[in-house]
Short mmCIF file of C-alpha atoms in Angstrom, two decimals:
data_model
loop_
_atom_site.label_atom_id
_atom_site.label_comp_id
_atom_site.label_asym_id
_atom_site.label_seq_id
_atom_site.Cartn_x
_atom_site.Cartn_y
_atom_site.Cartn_z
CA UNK A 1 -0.81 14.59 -34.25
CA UNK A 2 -0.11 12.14 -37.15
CA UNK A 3 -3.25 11.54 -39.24
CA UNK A 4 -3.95 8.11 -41.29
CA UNK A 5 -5.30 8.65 -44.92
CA UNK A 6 -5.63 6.79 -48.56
CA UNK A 7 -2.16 7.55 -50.20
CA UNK A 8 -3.79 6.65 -53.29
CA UNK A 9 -0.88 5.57 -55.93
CA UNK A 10 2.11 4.05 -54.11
CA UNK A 11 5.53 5.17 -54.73
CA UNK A 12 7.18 7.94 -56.42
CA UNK A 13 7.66 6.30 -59.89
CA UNK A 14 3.56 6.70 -60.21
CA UNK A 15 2.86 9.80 -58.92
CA UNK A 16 1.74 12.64 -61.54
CA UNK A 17 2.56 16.03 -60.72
CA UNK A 18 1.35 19.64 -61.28
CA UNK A 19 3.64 22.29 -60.55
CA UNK A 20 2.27 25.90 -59.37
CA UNK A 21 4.75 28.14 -59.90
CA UNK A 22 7.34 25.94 -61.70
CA UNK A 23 9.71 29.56 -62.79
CA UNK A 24 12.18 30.78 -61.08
CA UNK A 25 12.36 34.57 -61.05
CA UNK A 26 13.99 36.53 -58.53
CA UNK A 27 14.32 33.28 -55.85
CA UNK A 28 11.54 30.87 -56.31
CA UNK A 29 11.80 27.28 -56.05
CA UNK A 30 9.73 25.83 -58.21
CA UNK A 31 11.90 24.72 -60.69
CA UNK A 32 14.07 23.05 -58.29
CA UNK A 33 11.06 21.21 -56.89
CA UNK A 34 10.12 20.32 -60.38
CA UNK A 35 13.68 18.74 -60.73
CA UNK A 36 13.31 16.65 -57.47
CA UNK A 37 9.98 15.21 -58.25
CA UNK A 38 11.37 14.10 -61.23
CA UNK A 39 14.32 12.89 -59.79
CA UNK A 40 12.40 10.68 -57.37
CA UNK A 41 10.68 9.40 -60.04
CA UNK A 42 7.50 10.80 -60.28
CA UNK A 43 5.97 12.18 -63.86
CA UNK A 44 6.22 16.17 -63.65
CA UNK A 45 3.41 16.66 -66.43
CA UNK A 46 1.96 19.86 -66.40
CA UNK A 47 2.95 23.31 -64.63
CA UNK A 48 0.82 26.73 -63.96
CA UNK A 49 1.84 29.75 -64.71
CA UNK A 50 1.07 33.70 -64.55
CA UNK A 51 0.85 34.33 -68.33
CA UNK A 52 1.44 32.56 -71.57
CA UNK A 53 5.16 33.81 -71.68
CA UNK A 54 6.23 32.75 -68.37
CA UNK A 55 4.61 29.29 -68.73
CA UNK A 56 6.52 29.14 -71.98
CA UNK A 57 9.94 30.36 -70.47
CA UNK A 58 9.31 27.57 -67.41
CA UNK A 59 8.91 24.99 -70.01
CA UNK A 60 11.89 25.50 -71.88
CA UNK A 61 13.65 25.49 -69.01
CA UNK A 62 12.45 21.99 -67.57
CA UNK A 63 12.72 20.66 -71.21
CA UNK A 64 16.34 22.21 -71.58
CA UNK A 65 17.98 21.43 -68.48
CA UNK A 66 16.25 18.47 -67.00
CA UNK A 67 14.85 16.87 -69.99
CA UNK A 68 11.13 17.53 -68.17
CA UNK A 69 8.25 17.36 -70.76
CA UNK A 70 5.28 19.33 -69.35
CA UNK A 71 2.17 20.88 -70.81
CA UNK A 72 1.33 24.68 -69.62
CA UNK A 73 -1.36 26.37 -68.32
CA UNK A 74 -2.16 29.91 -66.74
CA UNK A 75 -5.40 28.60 -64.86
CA UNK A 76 -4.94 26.43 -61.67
CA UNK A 77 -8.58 24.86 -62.34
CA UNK A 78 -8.70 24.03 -65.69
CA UNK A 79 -5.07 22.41 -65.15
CA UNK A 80 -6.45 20.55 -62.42
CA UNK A 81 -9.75 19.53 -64.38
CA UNK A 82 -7.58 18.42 -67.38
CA UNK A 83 -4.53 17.07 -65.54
CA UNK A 84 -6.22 15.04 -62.48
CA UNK A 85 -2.54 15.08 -60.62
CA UNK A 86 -2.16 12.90 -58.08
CA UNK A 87 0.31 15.64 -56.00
CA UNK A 88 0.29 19.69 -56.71
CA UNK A 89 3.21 21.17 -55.84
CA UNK A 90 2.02 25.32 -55.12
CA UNK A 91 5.64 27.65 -55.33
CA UNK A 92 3.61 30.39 -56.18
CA UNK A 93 4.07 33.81 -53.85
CA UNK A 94 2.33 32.94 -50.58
CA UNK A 95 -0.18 35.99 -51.50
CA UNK A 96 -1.69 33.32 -54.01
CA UNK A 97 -1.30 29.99 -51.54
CA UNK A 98 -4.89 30.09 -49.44
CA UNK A 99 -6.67 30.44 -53.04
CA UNK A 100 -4.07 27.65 -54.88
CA UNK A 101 -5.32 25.57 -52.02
CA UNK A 102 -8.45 25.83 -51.62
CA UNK A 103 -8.84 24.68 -55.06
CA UNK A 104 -7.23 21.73 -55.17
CA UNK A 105 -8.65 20.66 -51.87
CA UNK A 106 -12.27 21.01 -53.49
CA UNK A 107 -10.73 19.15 -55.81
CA UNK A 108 -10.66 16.54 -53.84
CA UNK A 109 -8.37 14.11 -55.95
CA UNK A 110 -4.86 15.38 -55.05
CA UNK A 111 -2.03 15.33 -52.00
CA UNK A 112 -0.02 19.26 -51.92
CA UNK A 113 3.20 20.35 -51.08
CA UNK A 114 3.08 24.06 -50.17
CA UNK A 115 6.22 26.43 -50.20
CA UNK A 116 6.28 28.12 -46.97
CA UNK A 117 4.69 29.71 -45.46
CA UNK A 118 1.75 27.37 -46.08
CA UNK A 119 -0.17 30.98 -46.53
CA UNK A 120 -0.50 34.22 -45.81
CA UNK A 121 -2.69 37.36 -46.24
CA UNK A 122 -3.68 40.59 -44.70
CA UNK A 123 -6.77 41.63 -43.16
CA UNK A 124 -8.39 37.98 -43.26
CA UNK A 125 -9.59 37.50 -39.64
CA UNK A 126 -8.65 34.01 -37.56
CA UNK A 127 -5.14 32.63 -39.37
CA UNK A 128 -5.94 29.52 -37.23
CA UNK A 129 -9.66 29.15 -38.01
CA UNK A 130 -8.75 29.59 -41.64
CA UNK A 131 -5.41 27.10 -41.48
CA UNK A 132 -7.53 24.36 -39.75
CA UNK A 133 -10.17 23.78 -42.34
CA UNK A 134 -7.42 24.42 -44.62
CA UNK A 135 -6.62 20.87 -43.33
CA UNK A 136 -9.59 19.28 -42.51
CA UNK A 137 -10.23 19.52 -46.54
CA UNK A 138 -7.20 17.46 -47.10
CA UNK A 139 -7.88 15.55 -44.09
CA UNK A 140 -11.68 15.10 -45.38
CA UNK A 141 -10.65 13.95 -48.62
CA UNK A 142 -8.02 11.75 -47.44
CA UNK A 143 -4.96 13.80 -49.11
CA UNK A 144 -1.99 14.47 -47.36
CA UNK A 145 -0.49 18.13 -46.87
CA UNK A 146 2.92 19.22 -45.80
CA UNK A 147 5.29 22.67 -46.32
CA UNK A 148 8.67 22.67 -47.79
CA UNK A 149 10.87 23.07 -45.39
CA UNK A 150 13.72 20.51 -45.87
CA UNK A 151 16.35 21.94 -43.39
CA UNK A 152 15.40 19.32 -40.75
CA UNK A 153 17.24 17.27 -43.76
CA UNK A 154 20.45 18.28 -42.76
CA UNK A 155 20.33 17.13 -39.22
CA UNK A 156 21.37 13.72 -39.69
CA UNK A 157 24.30 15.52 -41.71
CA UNK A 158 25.37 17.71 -38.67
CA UNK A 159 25.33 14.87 -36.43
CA UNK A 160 27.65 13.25 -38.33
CA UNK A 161 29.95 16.60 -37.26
CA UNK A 162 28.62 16.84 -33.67
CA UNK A 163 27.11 14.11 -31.67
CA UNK A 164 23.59 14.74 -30.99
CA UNK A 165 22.70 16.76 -27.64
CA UNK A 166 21.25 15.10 -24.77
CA UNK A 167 19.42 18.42 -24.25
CA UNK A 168 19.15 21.59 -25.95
CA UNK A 169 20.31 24.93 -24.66
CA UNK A 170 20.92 26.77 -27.39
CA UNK A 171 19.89 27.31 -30.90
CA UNK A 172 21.44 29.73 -33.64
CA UNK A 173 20.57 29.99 -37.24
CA UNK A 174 22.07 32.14 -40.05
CA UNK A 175 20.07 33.22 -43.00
CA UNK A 176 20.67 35.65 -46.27
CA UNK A 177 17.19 37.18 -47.01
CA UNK A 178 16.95 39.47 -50.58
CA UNK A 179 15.71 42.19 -48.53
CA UNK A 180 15.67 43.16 -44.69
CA UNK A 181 12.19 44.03 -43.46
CA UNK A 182 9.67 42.57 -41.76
CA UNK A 183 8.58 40.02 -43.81
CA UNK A 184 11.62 38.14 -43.47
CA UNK A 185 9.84 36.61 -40.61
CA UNK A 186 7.28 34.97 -43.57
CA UNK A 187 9.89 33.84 -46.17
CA UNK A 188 13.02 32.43 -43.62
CA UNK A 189 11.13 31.42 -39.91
CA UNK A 190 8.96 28.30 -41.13
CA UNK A 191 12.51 27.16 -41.47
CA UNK A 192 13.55 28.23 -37.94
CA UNK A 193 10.25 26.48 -36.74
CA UNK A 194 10.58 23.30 -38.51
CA UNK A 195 13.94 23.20 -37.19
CA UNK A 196 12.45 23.63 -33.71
CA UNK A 197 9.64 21.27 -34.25
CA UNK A 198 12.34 18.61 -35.37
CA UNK A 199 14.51 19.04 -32.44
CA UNK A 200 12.06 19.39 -29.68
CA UNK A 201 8.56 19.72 -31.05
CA UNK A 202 5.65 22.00 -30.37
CA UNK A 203 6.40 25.13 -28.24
CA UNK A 204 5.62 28.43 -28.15
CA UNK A 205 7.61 31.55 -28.14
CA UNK A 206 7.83 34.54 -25.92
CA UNK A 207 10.64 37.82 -25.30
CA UNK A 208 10.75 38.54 -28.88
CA UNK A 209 14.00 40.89 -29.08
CA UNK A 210 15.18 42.93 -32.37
CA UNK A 211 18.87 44.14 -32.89
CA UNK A 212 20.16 45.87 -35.38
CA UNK A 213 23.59 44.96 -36.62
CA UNK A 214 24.34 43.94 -32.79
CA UNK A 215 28.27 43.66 -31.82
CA UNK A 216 28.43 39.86 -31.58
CA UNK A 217 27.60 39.62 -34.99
CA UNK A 218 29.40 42.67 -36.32
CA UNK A 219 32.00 40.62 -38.31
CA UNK A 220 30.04 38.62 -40.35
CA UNK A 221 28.12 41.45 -41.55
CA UNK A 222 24.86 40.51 -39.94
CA UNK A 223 21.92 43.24 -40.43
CA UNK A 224 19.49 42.10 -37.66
CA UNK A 225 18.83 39.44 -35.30
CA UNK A 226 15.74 38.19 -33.92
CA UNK A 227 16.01 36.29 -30.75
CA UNK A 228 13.43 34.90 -28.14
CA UNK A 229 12.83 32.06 -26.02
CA UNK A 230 10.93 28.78 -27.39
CA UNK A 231 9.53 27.06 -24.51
CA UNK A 232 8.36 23.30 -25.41
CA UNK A 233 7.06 20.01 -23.15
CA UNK A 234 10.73 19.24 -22.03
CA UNK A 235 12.01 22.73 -21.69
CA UNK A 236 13.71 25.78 -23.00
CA UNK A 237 15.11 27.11 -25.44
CA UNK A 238 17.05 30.29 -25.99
CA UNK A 239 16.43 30.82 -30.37
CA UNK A 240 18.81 33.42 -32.20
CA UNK A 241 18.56 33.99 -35.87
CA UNK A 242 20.68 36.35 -37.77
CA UNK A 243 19.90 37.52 -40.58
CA UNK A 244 22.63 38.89 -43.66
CA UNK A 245 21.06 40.90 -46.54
CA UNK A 246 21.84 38.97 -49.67
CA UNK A 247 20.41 39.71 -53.08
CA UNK A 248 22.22 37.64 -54.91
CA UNK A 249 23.69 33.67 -53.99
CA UNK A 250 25.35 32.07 -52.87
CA UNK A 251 23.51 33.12 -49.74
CA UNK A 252 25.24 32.36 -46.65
CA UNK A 253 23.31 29.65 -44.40
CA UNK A 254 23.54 27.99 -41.33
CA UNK A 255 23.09 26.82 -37.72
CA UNK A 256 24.38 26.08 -34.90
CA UNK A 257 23.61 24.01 -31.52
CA UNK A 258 24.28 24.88 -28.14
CA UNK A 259 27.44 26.59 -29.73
CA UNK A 260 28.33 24.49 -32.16
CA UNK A 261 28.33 25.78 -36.04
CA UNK A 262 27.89 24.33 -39.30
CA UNK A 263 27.64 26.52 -42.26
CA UNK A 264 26.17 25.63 -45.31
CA UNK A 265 27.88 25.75 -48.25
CA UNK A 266 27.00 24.94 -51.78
CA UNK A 267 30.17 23.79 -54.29
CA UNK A 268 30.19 24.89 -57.78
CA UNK A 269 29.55 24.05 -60.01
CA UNK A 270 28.79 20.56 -59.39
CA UNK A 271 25.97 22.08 -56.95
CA UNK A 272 26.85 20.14 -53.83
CA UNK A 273 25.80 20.78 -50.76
CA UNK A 274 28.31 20.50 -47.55
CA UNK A 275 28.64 21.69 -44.21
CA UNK A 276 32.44 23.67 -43.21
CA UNK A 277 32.76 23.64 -39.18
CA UNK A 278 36.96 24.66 -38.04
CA UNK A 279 37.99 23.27 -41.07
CA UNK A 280 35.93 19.61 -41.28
CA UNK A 281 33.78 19.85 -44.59
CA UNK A 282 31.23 16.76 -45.08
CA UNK A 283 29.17 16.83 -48.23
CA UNK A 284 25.47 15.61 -48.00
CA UNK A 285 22.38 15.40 -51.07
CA UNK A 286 20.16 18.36 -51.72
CA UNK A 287 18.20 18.86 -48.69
CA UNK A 288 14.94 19.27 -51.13
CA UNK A 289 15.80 15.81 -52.40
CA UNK A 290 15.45 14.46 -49.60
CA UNK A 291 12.13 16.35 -48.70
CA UNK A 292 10.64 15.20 -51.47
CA UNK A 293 11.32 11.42 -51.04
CA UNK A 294 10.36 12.15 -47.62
CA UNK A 295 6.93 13.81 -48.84
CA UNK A 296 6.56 10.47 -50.95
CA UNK A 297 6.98 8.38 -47.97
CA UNK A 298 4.76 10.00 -45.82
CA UNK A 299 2.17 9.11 -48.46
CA UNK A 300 2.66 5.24 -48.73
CA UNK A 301 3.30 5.47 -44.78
CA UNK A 302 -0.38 7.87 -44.47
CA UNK A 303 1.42 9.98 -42.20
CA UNK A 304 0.22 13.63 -41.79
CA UNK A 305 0.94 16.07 -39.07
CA UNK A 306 -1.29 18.41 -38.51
CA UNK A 307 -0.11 19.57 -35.43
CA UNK A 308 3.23 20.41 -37.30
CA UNK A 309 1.38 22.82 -39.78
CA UNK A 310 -0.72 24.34 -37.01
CA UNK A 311 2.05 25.43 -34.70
CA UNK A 312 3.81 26.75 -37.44
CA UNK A 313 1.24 28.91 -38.41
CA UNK A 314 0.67 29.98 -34.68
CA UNK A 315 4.30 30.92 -34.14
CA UNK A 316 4.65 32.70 -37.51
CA UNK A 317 1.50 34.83 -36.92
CA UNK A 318 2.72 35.88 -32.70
CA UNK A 319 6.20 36.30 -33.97
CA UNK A 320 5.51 38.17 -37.45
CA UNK A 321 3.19 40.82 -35.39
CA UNK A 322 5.71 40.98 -32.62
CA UNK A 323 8.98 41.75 -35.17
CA UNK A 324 6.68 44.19 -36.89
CA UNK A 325 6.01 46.32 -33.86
CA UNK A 326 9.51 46.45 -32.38
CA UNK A 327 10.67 46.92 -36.17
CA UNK A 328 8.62 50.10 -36.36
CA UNK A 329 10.00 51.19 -32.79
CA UNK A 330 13.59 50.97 -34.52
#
């Protein structure tokens, strides 16, 4: 369901942004999401960080390589007290989203793009419950709320490889987590479910199955794959995602429908993105370029899909629970 709201400032060139998270250690995004905001226009003006040093590093690093002048702080409120953003981008760990959140929805002032998943934590009763009033805050408020996921980007991209199905069968996904465990289902299936959402829409899933290192897969290395069956409105669909432990990039990356495969590969060091499929490559513009000017859009359009961010939540909770069981089974 697509909610109207105030968008507030139109277009990305007036849009002031905070940035939660704006350091990348180990394989956070923030600084990349720093770079597209600016890129689209928008006035990147002030980041959070964990301690005085790390906001300082982040700085220096949006001054150095994208010539981004931002002021610092280590304390979401005051930031947003002082700042009054009109977007806050949280990058955060998703330990720290639900409380990043909450505050900026009391806020009351400012539209947020979460890294995925939107949020997560232990022991804290109804995911659901707690994820719809999430929303209603933003929705109260008038402030718009999405995830970053921007693989559904690169559909447009594949189709220019593969006409687009009249139905779908069949769909595949490749990933290269840090680590494999369990909470691989948290950091790399928001993707697979925005993927999902794009192609067919809401659905639900059901025959979770775990292998480990299975024989189809043997030659590309694969550790596990997850597979079940995503049942939507118009049908079926039978969901693999394989999964390569990767510490370091270039991670490999991507998909395939009903049997056709694009990988995603990233030219350096120029940075461009392109897909290889028997020996076609097509280049296409960072993916979280494109998310972001779509973000943007969806403000001036007063677009916002909460039914997107509920699913998602309700598929990553069943299938997080399921993995973990069958992963302590072995």
């Amino acid at each position: 369901m697509s909610i109207s709201f105030s968008s507030g400032a139109g277009g990305g060139d007036s849009q002031r942004v905070l940035v939660v998270g704006a350091r990348r250690r180990r394989q956070g995004i923030g600084e990349y999401v720093a770079r597209s905001f600016h890129r689209a226009g928008c006035l990147v003006e002030a980041i959070v960080g964990t301690s005085p040093s790390s906001v300082e590093a982040a700085l220096a690093q949006l001054r150095g390589r994208y010539g981004i002048q931002a002021r610092g702080y280590v304390d979401l409120e005051e930031a947003l007290e002082r700042e009054r953003p009109g977007v806050v981008a949280i990058c955060s760990p998703y330990l720290f989203h639900r409380q990043a959140l909450e505050l900026v929805a009391q806020g009351g002032e400012a539209h947020c793009l979460c890294e995925k998943p939107l949020w997560w934590e232990e022991g804290v009763g109804d995911r659901l419950e707690l994820t719809q009033r999430i929303i209603q805050k933003f929705l109260d408020n008038q402030k718009y709320l999405d995830t970053i996921t921007q693989w559904p980007q690169t559909l447009p991209y594949y189709y220019q490889l593969f006409p687009r199905p009249k139905e779908l069968r069949r769909f595949e996904m490749m990933m290269g987590p840090r680590e494999i465990s369990p909470e691989l289902v948290l950091e790399s299936f928001p993707h697979i479910f925005s993927m999902l959402y794009a192609l067919v829409g809401v659905g639900e899933i059901a025959g979770v199955e775990l292998s480990f290192s299975p024989p189809r897969w043997r030659e590309l290395e694969v550790d596990v794959v997850i597979s079940f069956s995503y049942r939507h409105s118009s049908g079926e669909v039978a969901v693999s995602c394989a999964f390569v432990r990767s510490p370091q990039p270039p991670r490999p990356a991507g998909y395939g429908i009903n049997g056709r495969w694009a990988m995603r590969k990233i030219r350096l060091p120029q940075y461009q993105f392109y897909f290889e499929s028997d020996g076609k490559v097509l280049d296409f513009p960072d993916p979280l370029d494109l998310h972001i000017q779509e973000f943007l859009t969806n403000l001036a359009q007063k677009l916002l899909d909460q039914t997107k961010l509920l699913n998602g939540m309700e598929l990553l909770e069943k299938l997080y629970f399921q993995v973990e069981h069958l992963w302590a089974k072995g």
